[in-house]
């Protein structure tokens, strides 16, 4: 690993790791500042990250919030090895994608980078540079379909908070860039340093694996079909009721075939999958905020039995309901401790190896 004289945890002092943050007009401020604050926090715990912000022409840029950011150097003039190249995103992703000069420089700098990371919609300019071809990637949930449509050679993961595919690391919406950067710190310095940085910033070292980027209930609000909205709203309002496809179709007054087609068009998934996601989200809320037995949680969330609930949690999150509850019921920032070293499931953005029990733990 170019960031260290030896494996994380050996006690050897890591070498300076150069991080290049690319700036351009219209960038999302938190895509830039969030990861930079994580690296700064890591430097307080034996990290030696040096962050250099580069912009086209070395000019000051204006973010979407109006914040002005000064560059440390000229993008076009930078040469030499880079530890990590970070590319933040813009809500108006077409602007960086259509900037041929920017895309050319990203291609050039990526060639000398040990790893390349995109933050939120930063996946778009990387895709335009051909750097994501054949890779599984994450981006902001609202723009995932657009990324897949404009760059069909990219495998878009619509659920993951961040994804590692070789030397390419991509994150989902906005604050997921913090999750991604903490995973890089863990890879470079080990879980203890990443945990300490997360504690300083008062954030989770890793959010629950497989967690959707936004509430499942919000999907109904973005559906154009009033029929689909009413069906999905009804599921969200009472996840414990009978929501088999036939029952949903009867309530909507349409055929099963027609409802199946509508839901697929509007959500990109099946009715059964949406119902399960709603029930998982309901169960998560109960586990986080209450002390009801698992049988009660299972019944109220629509799973029926604790065993069905356990299977759904293991399949979706790779963790038991009991272990999930333990994570949210403790006031100790470091509980539960890591169950695997750097490079574990946390790098996929779905596992919870760095933040709490894996399969077979808890209730």
XYZ file of C-alpha atoms in Angstrom:
363
model
C 0.000 0.000 0.000
C 1.497 3.320 -0.985
C 0.219 4.984 2.166
C 2.223 3.006 4.667
C 5.624 1.548 5.419
C 3.890 -1.568 6.705
C 0.451 -3.066 7.317
C -1.980 -1.129 9.489
C -1.520 -1.980 13.121
C 2.222 -2.724 12.884
C 3.124 0.438 14.793
C 5.189 1.813 11.923
C 4.733 5.470 11.110
C 2.889 5.831 7.768
C 4.439 7.858 4.988
C 2.740 11.028 3.809
C -0.235 10.175 1.637
C -1.022 12.791 -0.995
C -4.712 13.393 -1.623
C -5.678 15.558 -4.573
C -9.151 17.100 -4.320
C -10.426 18.383 -7.658
C -12.419 21.623 -7.545
C -14.623 23.175 -10.223
C -17.485 25.681 -10.350
C -20.822 24.287 -9.195
C -19.348 21.600 -6.972
C -21.219 20.479 -3.844
C -19.445 21.996 -0.837
C -19.957 19.041 1.520
C -18.480 16.668 -1.056
C -15.263 18.623 -0.594
C -15.284 19.606 3.069
C -16.658 16.348 4.521
C -13.843 14.091 3.287
C -11.234 16.769 4.031
C -12.415 17.003 7.646
C -12.207 13.212 7.970
C -8.608 13.257 6.751
C -7.784 16.135 9.087
C -9.248 14.177 11.997
C -7.230 11.121 10.956
C -4.076 13.243 11.055
C -4.716 13.718 14.764
C -4.460 9.942 15.128
C -1.183 9.075 13.408
C -2.330 9.841 9.895
C -0.102 11.783 7.533
C -2.507 12.923 4.854
C -1.555 15.934 2.773
C -4.542 17.347 0.893
C -4.016 19.539 -2.165
C -6.993 21.212 -3.822
C -6.591 21.805 -7.550
C -8.872 23.663 -9.934
C -8.788 24.497 -13.651
C -6.404 27.411 -13.989
C -5.934 27.405 -10.205
C -8.969 29.692 -9.942
C -11.297 30.125 -6.995
C -14.538 28.185 -7.460
C -18.067 28.795 -6.241
C -20.025 25.899 -4.765
C -23.772 25.308 -5.098
C -24.280 26.871 -1.668
C -22.431 30.026 -2.699
C -19.356 29.185 -0.659
C -16.134 30.130 -2.414
C -13.212 27.724 -2.283
C -9.636 28.656 -3.044
C -7.396 26.201 -4.871
C -3.869 25.305 -3.796
C -2.676 24.839 -7.332
C -3.373 24.596 -11.040
C -5.000 21.361 -12.146
C -3.346 21.384 -15.548
C 0.142 21.818 -14.123
C 0.106 19.090 -11.507
C 2.464 16.193 -12.040
C 3.787 13.307 -10.001
C 2.356 10.412 -8.040
C -0.947 10.788 -6.204
C -2.085 8.597 -3.332
C -5.804 9.260 -3.742
C -7.534 11.337 -6.402
C -10.890 12.624 -5.124
C -13.558 13.987 -7.446
C -16.561 15.672 -5.802
C -19.903 16.006 -7.534
C -22.290 18.662 -8.729
C -26.103 18.500 -8.751
C -25.829 19.734 -12.329
C -23.585 16.875 -13.413
C -23.751 17.796 -17.087
C -21.508 20.830 -16.525
C -18.375 18.878 -15.480
C -19.163 16.077 -17.929
C -19.198 18.528 -20.836
C -15.978 20.236 -19.720
C -13.497 18.515 -22.023
C -10.506 20.107 -20.332
C -11.591 18.843 -16.916
C -12.262 15.331 -18.240
C -8.866 15.270 -19.955
C -7.102 16.240 -16.726
C -9.006 13.666 -14.681
C -7.916 10.982 -17.122
C -4.315 12.138 -16.860
C -4.205 12.403 -13.066
C -5.987 9.082 -12.574
C -3.154 7.384 -14.400
C -0.736 8.333 -11.624
C -3.117 7.751 -8.694
C -3.000 4.759 -6.383
C -6.765 4.945 -6.043
C -9.523 7.134 -7.463
C -12.578 8.163 -5.448
C -15.773 9.897 -6.493
C -18.032 11.664 -4.048
C -21.753 11.695 -4.768
C -22.262 12.816 -8.401
C -18.499 12.894 -8.910
C -19.087 9.517 -10.566
C -20.348 11.347 -13.679
C -17.094 13.064 -14.692
C -15.179 9.887 -13.854
C -17.555 7.924 -16.070
C -17.148 10.501 -18.831
C -13.398 9.946 -18.584
C -13.944 6.208 -19.105
C -12.555 5.403 -15.667
C -15.667 3.569 -14.467
C -16.192 1.270 -17.459
C -17.032 -2.214 -16.211
C -16.985 -1.088 -12.573
C -19.706 -1.392 -9.955
C -20.282 2.110 -8.618
C -22.486 4.188 -6.333
C -23.814 7.698 -6.767
C -26.618 9.888 -5.416
C -29.904 7.983 -5.427
C -31.668 10.717 -7.388
C -29.096 10.476 -10.176
C -28.473 6.723 -10.241
C -30.812 6.091 -13.170
C -29.255 8.954 -15.110
C -25.774 7.574 -14.573
C -26.873 4.138 -15.760
C -28.646 5.585 -18.803
C -25.832 7.891 -19.948
C -23.027 5.433 -19.219
C -24.352 1.914 -19.894
C -20.896 0.369 -19.407
C -21.076 1.334 -15.721
C -22.736 -1.036 -13.236
C -24.702 1.271 -10.929
C -25.485 0.051 -7.401
C -28.519 2.074 -6.308
C -28.461 1.040 -2.660
C -24.867 1.023 -1.426
C -23.470 3.954 0.514
C -20.125 3.382 -1.132
C -18.542 0.742 -3.334
C -14.935 -0.392 -3.778
C -14.094 -1.946 -7.150
C -10.355 -2.383 -7.488
C -8.709 0.990 -7.140
C -12.008 2.776 -7.845
C -14.084 3.862 -4.834
C -17.419 5.615 -5.318
C -19.892 6.984 -2.796
C -23.571 7.762 -2.734
C -25.355 10.970 -1.768
C -23.461 13.815 -0.086
C -22.657 12.647 3.476
C -21.816 9.166 2.189
C -18.496 10.730 1.184
C -17.690 10.789 4.900
C -18.410 7.045 5.123
C -16.192 6.416 2.104
C -13.313 8.464 3.478
C -13.474 6.741 6.855
C -13.185 3.418 5.040
C -10.051 4.668 3.291
C -8.598 5.765 6.618
C -9.311 2.292 7.986
C -7.578 0.738 4.994
C -4.517 2.955 5.434
C -4.199 3.193 9.218
C -6.376 0.458 10.657
C -9.780 0.401 12.384
C -8.582 2.111 15.562
C -7.575 5.290 13.740
C -10.773 5.306 11.683
C -12.854 4.802 14.822
C -11.040 7.639 16.584
C -11.595 9.988 13.632
C -15.283 9.056 13.509
C -15.580 9.668 17.232
C -13.983 13.118 16.879
C -16.465 14.011 14.143
C -19.389 12.436 16.065
C -20.363 10.197 13.161
C -20.728 6.449 12.764
C -17.591 4.686 11.656
C -19.881 2.834 9.253
C -23.618 3.089 8.899
C -25.621 -0.136 8.995
C -24.707 -2.270 5.997
C -27.144 -2.331 3.100
C -28.949 0.712 4.415
C -30.699 2.571 1.641
C -29.493 6.055 0.929
C -32.863 7.519 1.847
C -36.081 6.406 3.445
C -37.958 3.807 1.427
C -41.139 5.733 2.209
C -39.891 8.685 0.173
C -40.044 6.664 -3.032
C -43.817 6.977 -3.155
C -43.548 10.762 -3.267
C -41.546 10.639 -6.484
C -43.945 8.357 -8.333
C -45.838 9.975 -11.187
C -48.657 7.439 -11.038
C -51.346 8.287 -8.477
C -52.258 4.585 -8.350
C -48.734 3.561 -7.414
C -48.418 6.391 -4.892
C -51.611 5.337 -3.123
C -50.528 1.689 -3.006
C -47.034 2.432 -1.708
C -48.325 4.961 0.817
C -50.726 2.338 2.166
C -47.876 -0.149 2.592
C -45.745 2.431 4.380
C -48.599 3.446 6.684
C -49.339 -0.088 7.867
C -46.550 -2.558 7.059
C -48.138 -5.281 9.221
C -51.185 -5.698 6.972
C -51.598 -8.173 4.111
C -49.633 -6.663 1.245
C -49.452 -9.579 -1.118
C -49.699 -8.526 -4.737
C -53.307 -9.664 -5.134
C -54.411 -7.689 -2.082
C -52.602 -4.583 -3.316
C -54.203 -4.862 -6.748
C -57.668 -5.280 -5.241
C -57.239 -2.136 -3.136
C -56.027 -0.185 -6.142
C -58.846 -1.463 -8.344
C -56.522 -2.688 -11.094
C -55.325 -6.047 -12.327
C -52.317 -7.763 -10.813
C -50.546 -7.589 -14.164
C -51.198 -3.862 -14.561
C -50.083 -3.050 -11.018
C -46.939 -5.152 -11.444
C -46.032 -3.206 -14.574
C -46.779 0.177 -12.973
C -44.715 -0.509 -9.855
C -41.799 -1.780 -11.907
C -41.912 1.332 -14.107
C -42.149 3.745 -11.189
C -39.762 2.166 -8.683
C -37.497 -0.124 -10.679
C -38.366 -2.997 -8.362
C -41.201 -5.389 -7.556
C -44.082 -4.922 -5.164
C -42.779 -7.756 -2.983
C -39.354 -6.150 -2.738
C -40.831 -2.762 -1.854
C -42.987 -4.318 0.866
C -39.962 -6.092 2.351
C -37.916 -2.881 2.334
C -40.729 -1.018 4.094
C -40.975 -3.751 6.703
C -37.215 -3.772 7.240
C -37.231 -0.017 7.709
C -40.128 -0.274 10.175
C -38.287 -2.981 12.118
C -35.124 -0.880 12.183
C -37.038 1.999 13.720
C -38.529 -0.213 16.422
C -35.174 -1.780 17.245
C -33.488 1.604 17.451
C -36.054 3.285 19.674
C -37.764 0.581 21.719
C -37.221 -2.478 23.861
C -40.013 -4.709 22.542
C -39.174 -8.411 22.180
C -38.222 -9.559 18.682
C -41.528 -11.419 18.320
C -43.388 -8.149 18.879
C -41.150 -6.236 16.475
C -41.625 -8.962 13.867
C -45.406 -8.929 14.224
C -45.744 -5.142 14.156
C -43.421 -4.734 11.185
C -45.189 -7.393 9.143
C -42.669 -10.237 9.263
C -44.896 -12.393 11.444
C -42.221 -14.227 13.389
C -38.848 -13.486 14.939
C -37.232 -16.179 12.775
C -38.513 -14.556 9.563
C -37.253 -11.209 10.812
C -33.812 -12.705 11.569
C -33.552 -14.225 8.104
C -34.508 -10.938 6.454
C -31.910 -8.990 8.487
C -29.179 -11.525 7.772
C -29.972 -11.506 4.077
C -30.210 -7.723 3.766
C -27.689 -6.434 6.305
C -25.508 -9.407 7.194
C -26.360 -8.816 10.854
C -28.989 -10.087 13.284
C -31.757 -7.880 14.689
C -30.231 -8.274 18.163
C -26.821 -7.077 17.006
C -28.440 -4.195 15.147
C -30.325 -3.144 18.275
C -27.151 -3.362 20.376
C -25.438 -0.928 18.095
C -28.100 1.703 18.550
C -28.874 1.096 22.212
C -25.358 1.781 23.499
C -23.944 5.156 24.453
C -20.369 3.947 24.020
C -18.984 5.294 20.722
C -16.722 2.301 20.212
C -19.292 -0.463 20.747
C -19.316 -2.993 19.274
C -15.661 -3.355 18.393
C -14.398 -4.312 14.979
C -14.743 -7.969 14.135
C -12.298 -7.873 11.247
C -9.305 -5.884 10.166
C -8.953 -3.340 7.395
C -10.095 -4.430 3.990
C -13.125 -6.255 5.404
C -16.732 -5.998 4.361
C -16.872 -2.325 5.268
C -15.103 -1.511 2.021
C -18.146 -2.695 0.110
C -20.297 -0.130 1.871
C -22.748 -2.855 2.830
C -21.004 -4.914 5.490
C -20.697 -3.996 9.129
C -17.405 -5.673 9.943
C -15.857 -2.467 11.183
C -18.797 -1.405 13.283
C -20.536 -4.366 14.766
C -21.600 -7.966 14.770
C -21.613 -10.104 11.739
C -23.622 -13.236 11.133
C -24.221 -15.314 14.196
C -24.033 -12.481 16.700
C -26.756 -11.320 19.001
C -30.420 -12.220 18.931
